[in-house]
Amino acid sequence: MRILLIEDDNEAAAYMAKGLREAGHVVDHAATGTDGLFLATSERWDAMVVDRMLPGIDGLAIIQAIRADGNTTPVLVLSALGKVDDRVRGLKAGGDDYLVKPYAFAELLARIEALARRVSAAQPETRLKVEDLEMDLLARTVQRGGQTIDLQPREFRLLEYLMRYAGQVVTRTMLLENVWEYHFDPQTNLIDVHISRLRQKVDKDFDPPLIHTVRGAGYTLRAAR
């Protein structure tokens, strides 16, 4: 996720940012309310962590401003103010969750990722993208490098599954169950044949190759390392 952290305590912000980056997220930091509001309204974020007490513009004022502008990015409010009235005020201002200081980083991370899952569930993906490979799930089209790739229905389902799990190893069993809806191994080279055909269409005339065999495990779709 791309996360905006608005926190005036630079030491606390550095600790949070380090932990979030180690968890695989991209983090930008603003140390004042003014800078935070500018970043919040000028760029797209997957989640925001906003301290309530900030120099320049109060954290709740930032949240109210972005909500008034129609911005629905999930926001976790951080505050040393932990009374019920304070938490209610933070949520009524437009915050999606409220975490009282001091807090454990593990809880902070879990709350941010829970907010992101909630948004993903409410807004199903309609497009998938890995490097220059793009799939439109509504139009049922695939392009790579701007060129349209014609796929058969089963090839489309196979590629969709690989793209949804991009960077991860997808086993033969996973493919049989989720692409072919087989709950047994037909003991054929069915998957190998389809993967080969897919490579001819997705990788043959493009660089770098995206579909890789992981010996003894399955396949993965990712850029070459």
mmCIF file of C-alpha atoms in Angstrom:
data_model
loop_
_atom_site.group_PDB
_atom_site.id
_atom_site.type_symbol
_atom_site.label_atom_id
_atom_site.label_comp_id
_atom_site.label_asym_id
_atom_site.label_seq_id
_atom_site.Cartn_x
_atom_site.Cartn_y
_atom_site.Cartn_z
ATOM 1 C CA MET A 1 0.000 0.000 0.000
ATOM 2 C CA ARG A 2 0.964 3.622 -0.473
ATOM 3 C CA ILE A 3 0.536 5.224 2.947
ATOM 4 C CA LEU A 4 0.627 8.894 3.965
ATOM 5 C CA LEU A 5 1.840 9.423 7.529
ATOM 6 C CA ILE A 6 1.072 12.828 9.064
ATOM 7 C CA GLU A 7 2.898 13.000 12.401
ATOM 8 C CA ASP A 8 4.817 15.903 13.964
ATOM 9 C CA ASP A 9 6.930 13.705 16.275
ATOM 10 C CA ASN A 10 9.798 12.910 13.913
ATOM 11 C CA GLU A 11 11.177 10.104 16.078
ATOM 12 C CA ALA A 12 7.781 8.371 16.287
ATOM 13 C CA ALA A 13 7.238 8.940 12.568
ATOM 14 C CA ALA A 14 10.606 7.403 11.685
ATOM 15 C CA TYR A 15 9.813 4.340 13.803
ATOM 16 C CA MET A 16 6.393 3.927 12.194
ATOM 17 C CA ALA A 17 7.682 4.474 8.675
ATOM 18 C CA LYS A 18 10.485 1.938 9.162
ATOM 19 C CA GLY A 19 8.054 -0.716 10.378
ATOM 20 C CA LEU A 20 5.553 -0.072 7.584
ATOM 21 C CA ARG A 21 8.289 -0.249 4.939
ATOM 22 C CA GLU A 22 9.574 -3.492 6.398
ATOM 23 C CA ALA A 23 6.020 -4.815 6.018
ATOM 24 C CA GLY A 24 6.222 -4.018 2.303
ATOM 25 C CA HIS A 25 4.411 -0.673 2.167
ATOM 26 C CA VAL A 26 5.479 2.633 0.628
ATOM 27 C CA VAL A 27 5.397 5.512 3.127
ATOM 28 C CA ASP A 28 5.567 9.300 2.733
ATOM 29 C CA HIS A 29 5.800 11.518 5.814
ATOM 30 C CA ALA A 30 4.517 15.024 6.507
ATOM 31 C CA ALA A 31 5.543 16.687 9.774
ATOM 32 C CA THR A 32 2.966 19.503 9.812
ATOM 33 C CA GLY A 33 -0.745 19.739 9.240
ATOM 34 C CA THR A 34 -0.233 22.142 6.350
ATOM 35 C CA ASP A 35 2.139 19.800 4.502
ATOM 36 C CA GLY A 36 -0.077 16.848 5.348
ATOM 37 C CA LEU A 37 -3.199 18.470 3.886
ATOM 38 C CA PHE A 38 -1.293 19.373 0.724
ATOM 39 C CA LEU A 39 -0.098 15.799 0.199
ATOM 40 C CA ALA A 40 -3.463 14.320 1.154
ATOM 41 C CA THR A 41 -5.278 16.376 -1.475
ATOM 42 C CA SER A 42 -2.690 16.366 -4.253
ATOM 43 C CA GLU A 43 -1.816 12.649 -4.496
ATOM 44 C CA ARG A 44 -3.546 9.262 -4.318
ATOM 45 C CA TRP A 45 -3.076 7.121 -1.196
ATOM 46 C CA ASP A 46 -4.258 3.691 -0.137
ATOM 47 C CA ALA A 47 -4.404 4.711 3.529
ATOM 48 C CA MET A 48 -3.517 7.643 5.787
ATOM 49 C CA VAL A 49 -2.313 7.730 9.378
ATOM 50 C CA VAL A 50 -3.081 11.140 10.887
ATOM 51 C CA ASP A 51 -1.966 12.415 14.267
ATOM 52 C CA ARG A 52 -4.686 14.483 15.887
ATOM 53 C CA MET A 53 -2.567 17.273 17.386
ATOM 54 C CA LEU A 54 -0.481 18.867 14.630
ATOM 55 C CA PRO A 55 1.204 22.221 14.051
ATOM 56 C CA GLY A 56 -0.428 24.354 11.384
ATOM 57 C CA ILE A 57 -3.680 22.464 10.840
ATOM 58 C CA ASP A 58 -5.292 20.090 13.306
ATOM 59 C CA GLY A 59 -5.510 16.443 12.252
ATOM 60 C CA LEU A 60 -9.295 16.366 12.473
ATOM 61 C CA ALA A 61 -9.496 19.475 10.284
ATOM 62 C CA ILE A 62 -7.406 17.646 7.665
ATOM 63 C CA ILE A 63 -9.788 14.699 7.702
ATOM 64 C CA GLN A 64 -12.852 16.939 7.489
ATOM 65 C CA ALA A 65 -11.309 18.787 4.538
ATOM 66 C CA ILE A 66 -10.556 15.673 2.502
ATOM 67 C CA ARG A 67 -13.980 14.174 3.249
ATOM 68 C CA ALA A 68 -15.660 17.406 2.129
ATOM 69 C CA ASP A 69 -13.711 17.049 -1.117
ATOM 70 C CA GLY A 70 -15.108 13.548 -1.661
ATOM 71 C CA ASN A 71 -11.890 11.739 -0.744
ATOM 72 C CA THR A 72 -12.748 8.321 0.743
ATOM 73 C CA THR A 73 -9.198 7.119 1.518
ATOM 74 C CA PRO A 74 -9.283 5.142 4.808
ATOM 75 C CA VAL A 75 -7.833 7.158 7.711
ATOM 76 C CA LEU A 76 -6.476 5.920 11.019
ATOM 77 C CA VAL A 77 -6.423 8.675 13.651
ATOM 78 C CA LEU A 78 -3.576 8.661 16.191
ATOM 79 C CA SER A 79 -4.000 10.573 19.440
ATOM 80 C CA ALA A 80 -2.965 10.749 23.073
ATOM 81 C CA LEU A 81 -6.573 11.790 23.757
ATOM 82 C CA GLY A 82 -8.260 8.526 24.616
ATOM 83 C CA LYS A 83 -11.571 9.384 26.274
ATOM 84 C CA VAL A 84 -14.769 8.166 24.673
ATOM 85 C CA ASP A 85 -15.760 11.705 23.628
ATOM 86 C CA ASP A 86 -12.371 12.187 21.950
ATOM 87 C CA ARG A 87 -12.672 8.937 20.013
ATOM 88 C CA VAL A 88 -16.224 9.751 18.961
ATOM 89 C CA ARG A 89 -15.115 13.189 17.775
ATOM 90 C CA GLY A 90 -12.353 11.631 15.693
ATOM 91 C CA LEU A 91 -14.718 9.148 14.046
ATOM 92 C CA LYS A 92 -17.412 11.762 13.422
ATOM 93 C CA ALA A 93 -14.816 13.987 11.734
ATOM 94 C CA GLY A 94 -14.396 11.238 9.123
ATOM 95 C CA GLY A 95 -11.783 8.940 10.620
ATOM 96 C CA ASP A 96 -12.275 5.234 9.962
ATOM 97 C CA ASP A 97 -10.437 4.053 13.072
ATOM 98 C CA TYR A 98 -8.901 5.618 16.183
ATOM 99 C CA LEU A 99 -5.771 4.403 17.961
ATOM 100 C CA VAL A 100 -4.732 5.840 21.314
ATOM 101 C CA LYS A 101 -1.073 6.563 22.142
ATOM 102 C CA PRO A 102 0.995 4.809 23.342
ATOM 103 C CA TYR A 103 0.317 1.883 21.056
ATOM 104 C CA ALA A 104 2.028 -1.282 19.874
ATOM 105 C CA PHE A 105 3.279 -1.113 16.275
ATOM 106 C CA ALA A 106 1.811 -4.564 15.568
ATOM 107 C CA GLU A 107 -1.648 -3.206 16.380
ATOM 108 C CA LEU A 108 -1.092 -0.125 14.214
ATOM 109 C CA LEU A 109 -0.107 -2.301 11.255
ATOM 110 C CA ALA A 110 -3.027 -4.682 11.788
ATOM 111 C CA ARG A 111 -5.518 -1.804 11.922
ATOM 112 C CA ILE A 112 -4.166 -0.198 8.736
ATOM 113 C CA GLU A 113 -4.274 -3.468 6.830
ATOM 114 C CA ALA A 114 -7.787 -4.195 8.143
ATOM 115 C CA LEU A 115 -8.954 -0.809 6.815
ATOM 116 C CA ALA A 116 -7.437 -1.594 3.423
ATOM 117 C CA ARG A 117 -9.160 -4.999 3.301
ATOM 118 C CA ARG A 118 -12.471 -3.357 4.107
ATOM 119 C CA VAL A 119 -12.076 -0.956 1.202
ATOM 120 C CA SER A 120 -11.006 -3.756 -1.166
ATOM 121 C CA ALA A 121 -14.068 -5.784 -0.231
ATOM 122 C CA ALA A 122 -16.340 -2.810 -0.856
ATOM 123 C CA GLN A 123 -14.715 -1.939 -4.185
ATOM 124 C CA PRO A 124 -13.921 -5.089 -6.190
ATOM 125 C CA GLU A 125 -10.958 -4.817 -8.541
ATOM 126 C CA THR A 126 -11.822 -4.215 -12.183
ATOM 127 C CA ARG A 127 -8.265 -3.989 -13.515
ATOM 128 C CA LEU A 128 -5.090 -5.972 -12.844
ATOM 129 C CA LYS A 129 -1.603 -4.761 -13.761
ATOM 130 C CA VAL A 130 1.857 -6.335 -13.547
ATOM 131 C CA GLU A 131 4.643 -4.364 -15.216
ATOM 132 C CA ASP A 132 3.296 -3.506 -18.708
ATOM 133 C CA LEU A 133 0.726 -6.330 -18.672
ATOM 134 C CA GLU A 134 -2.821 -5.071 -18.061
ATOM 135 C CA MET A 135 -6.107 -6.930 -17.716
ATOM 136 C CA ASP A 136 -9.549 -5.318 -17.787
ATOM 137 C CA LEU A 137 -11.847 -7.666 -15.900
ATOM 138 C CA LEU A 138 -15.028 -5.939 -17.057
ATOM 139 C CA ALA A 139 -14.196 -5.705 -20.760
ATOM 140 C CA ARG A 140 -12.383 -9.079 -20.605
ATOM 141 C CA THR A 141 -9.405 -7.667 -22.490
ATOM 142 C CA VAL A 142 -5.646 -8.032 -22.050
ATOM 143 C CA GLN A 143 -2.893 -5.725 -23.268
ATOM 144 C CA ARG A 144 0.870 -5.772 -22.947
ATOM 145 C CA GLY A 145 2.921 -2.746 -23.898
ATOM 146 C CA GLY A 146 -0.235 -1.247 -25.392
ATOM 147 C CA GLN A 147 -0.766 -4.238 -27.723
ATOM 148 C CA THR A 148 -3.952 -6.274 -27.438
ATOM 149 C CA ILE A 149 -3.474 -9.972 -26.657
ATOM 150 C CA ASP A 150 -6.252 -12.345 -27.728
ATOM 151 C CA LEU A 151 -6.878 -15.088 -25.176
ATOM 152 C CA GLN A 152 -9.242 -18.022 -25.066
ATOM 153 C CA PRO A 153 -11.610 -18.060 -22.033
ATOM 154 C CA ARG A 154 -9.526 -20.643 -20.153
ATOM 155 C CA GLU A 155 -6.303 -18.757 -20.920
ATOM 156 C CA PHE A 156 -7.931 -15.588 -19.604
ATOM 157 C CA ARG A 157 -8.895 -17.318 -16.347
ATOM 158 C CA LEU A 158 -5.406 -18.780 -15.999
ATOM 159 C CA LEU A 159 -3.719 -15.423 -16.533
ATOM 160 C CA GLU A 160 -6.177 -13.692 -14.202
ATOM 161 C CA TYR A 161 -5.314 -16.142 -11.429
ATOM 162 C CA LEU A 162 -1.578 -15.702 -11.956
ATOM 163 C CA MET A 163 -1.954 -11.901 -11.944
ATOM 164 C CA ARG A 164 -4.023 -11.894 -8.760
ATOM 165 C CA TYR A 165 -1.191 -13.779 -7.067
ATOM 166 C CA ALA A 166 1.643 -11.928 -8.814
ATOM 167 C CA GLY A 167 4.986 -12.464 -7.106
ATOM 168 C CA GLN A 168 3.738 -15.574 -5.297
ATOM 169 C CA VAL A 169 4.197 -19.225 -6.217
ATOM 170 C CA VAL A 170 0.995 -20.740 -7.583
ATOM 171 C CA THR A 171 0.921 -24.527 -7.316
ATOM 172 C CA ARG A 172 -0.596 -27.014 -9.767
ATOM 173 C CA THR A 173 -3.238 -27.893 -7.178
ATOM 174 C CA MET A 174 -4.248 -24.236 -6.844
ATOM 175 C CA LEU A 175 -4.588 -23.932 -10.614
ATOM 176 C CA LEU A 176 -6.555 -27.161 -10.978
ATOM 177 C CA GLU A 177 -9.004 -26.132 -8.249
ATOM 178 C CA ASN A 178 -9.417 -22.462 -9.123
ATOM 179 C CA VAL A 179 -9.047 -22.363 -12.917
ATOM 180 C CA TRP A 180 -10.361 -25.790 -13.940
ATOM 181 C CA GLU A 181 -12.456 -26.471 -10.824
ATOM 182 C CA TYR A 182 -10.907 -29.936 -10.554
ATOM 183 C CA HIS A 183 -10.565 -31.284 -7.026
ATOM 184 C CA PHE A 184 -8.371 -34.128 -8.190
ATOM 185 C CA ASP A 185 -5.243 -34.440 -10.312
ATOM 186 C CA PRO A 186 -6.175 -35.673 -13.806
ATOM 187 C CA GLN A 187 -2.570 -36.873 -14.223
ATOM 188 C CA THR A 188 -2.163 -35.071 -17.553
ATOM 189 C CA ASN A 189 0.002 -32.247 -18.852
ATOM 190 C CA LEU A 190 -3.101 -30.009 -19.047
ATOM 191 C CA ILE A 191 -1.558 -27.154 -17.069
ATOM 192 C CA ASP A 192 1.792 -27.324 -18.844
ATOM 193 C CA VAL A 193 0.090 -27.068 -22.251
ATOM 194 C CA HIS A 194 -1.947 -24.010 -21.225
ATOM 195 C CA ILE A 195 1.035 -22.319 -19.582
ATOM 196 C CA SER A 196 3.052 -22.889 -22.758
ATOM 197 C CA ARG A 197 0.308 -21.332 -24.893
ATOM 198 C CA LEU A 198 0.010 -18.415 -22.509
ATOM 199 C CA ARG A 199 3.761 -17.793 -22.653
ATOM 200 C CA GLN A 200 3.598 -17.721 -26.459
ATOM 201 C CA LYS A 201 1.066 -14.911 -26.248
ATOM 202 C CA VAL A 202 2.198 -12.969 -23.176
ATOM 203 C CA ASP A 203 5.986 -13.347 -23.239
ATOM 204 C CA LYS A 204 7.249 -14.382 -26.684
ATOM 205 C CA ASP A 205 7.337 -10.942 -28.316
ATOM 206 C CA PHE A 206 7.887 -8.929 -25.133
ATOM 207 C CA ASP A 207 10.625 -8.270 -22.629
ATOM 208 C CA PRO A 208 11.099 -9.138 -19.824
ATOM 209 C CA PRO A 209 9.357 -12.530 -19.559
ATOM 210 C CA LEU A 210 6.747 -12.530 -16.798
ATOM 211 C CA ILE A 211 5.656 -16.171 -16.455
ATOM 212 C CA HIS A 212 8.255 -18.306 -14.655
ATOM 213 C CA THR A 213 8.403 -21.966 -13.663
ATOM 214 C CA VAL A 214 9.352 -22.651 -10.051
ATOM 215 C CA ARG A 215 10.821 -26.140 -10.150
ATOM 216 C CA GLY A 216 9.045 -28.609 -7.912
ATOM 217 C CA ALA A 217 6.510 -25.995 -6.815
ATOM 218 C CA GLY A 218 4.496 -24.458 -9.663
ATOM 219 C CA TYR A 219 4.517 -21.123 -11.461
ATOM 220 C CA THR A 220 4.803 -17.444 -10.689
ATOM 221 C CA LEU A 221 4.069 -14.280 -12.618
ATOM 222 C CA ARG A 222 6.556 -11.487 -11.926
ATOM 223 C CA ALA A 223 9.190 -9.338 -13.604
ATOM 224 C CA ALA A 224 12.597 -10.954 -13.984
ATOM 225 C CA ARG A 225 14.898 -10.222 -11.049
#
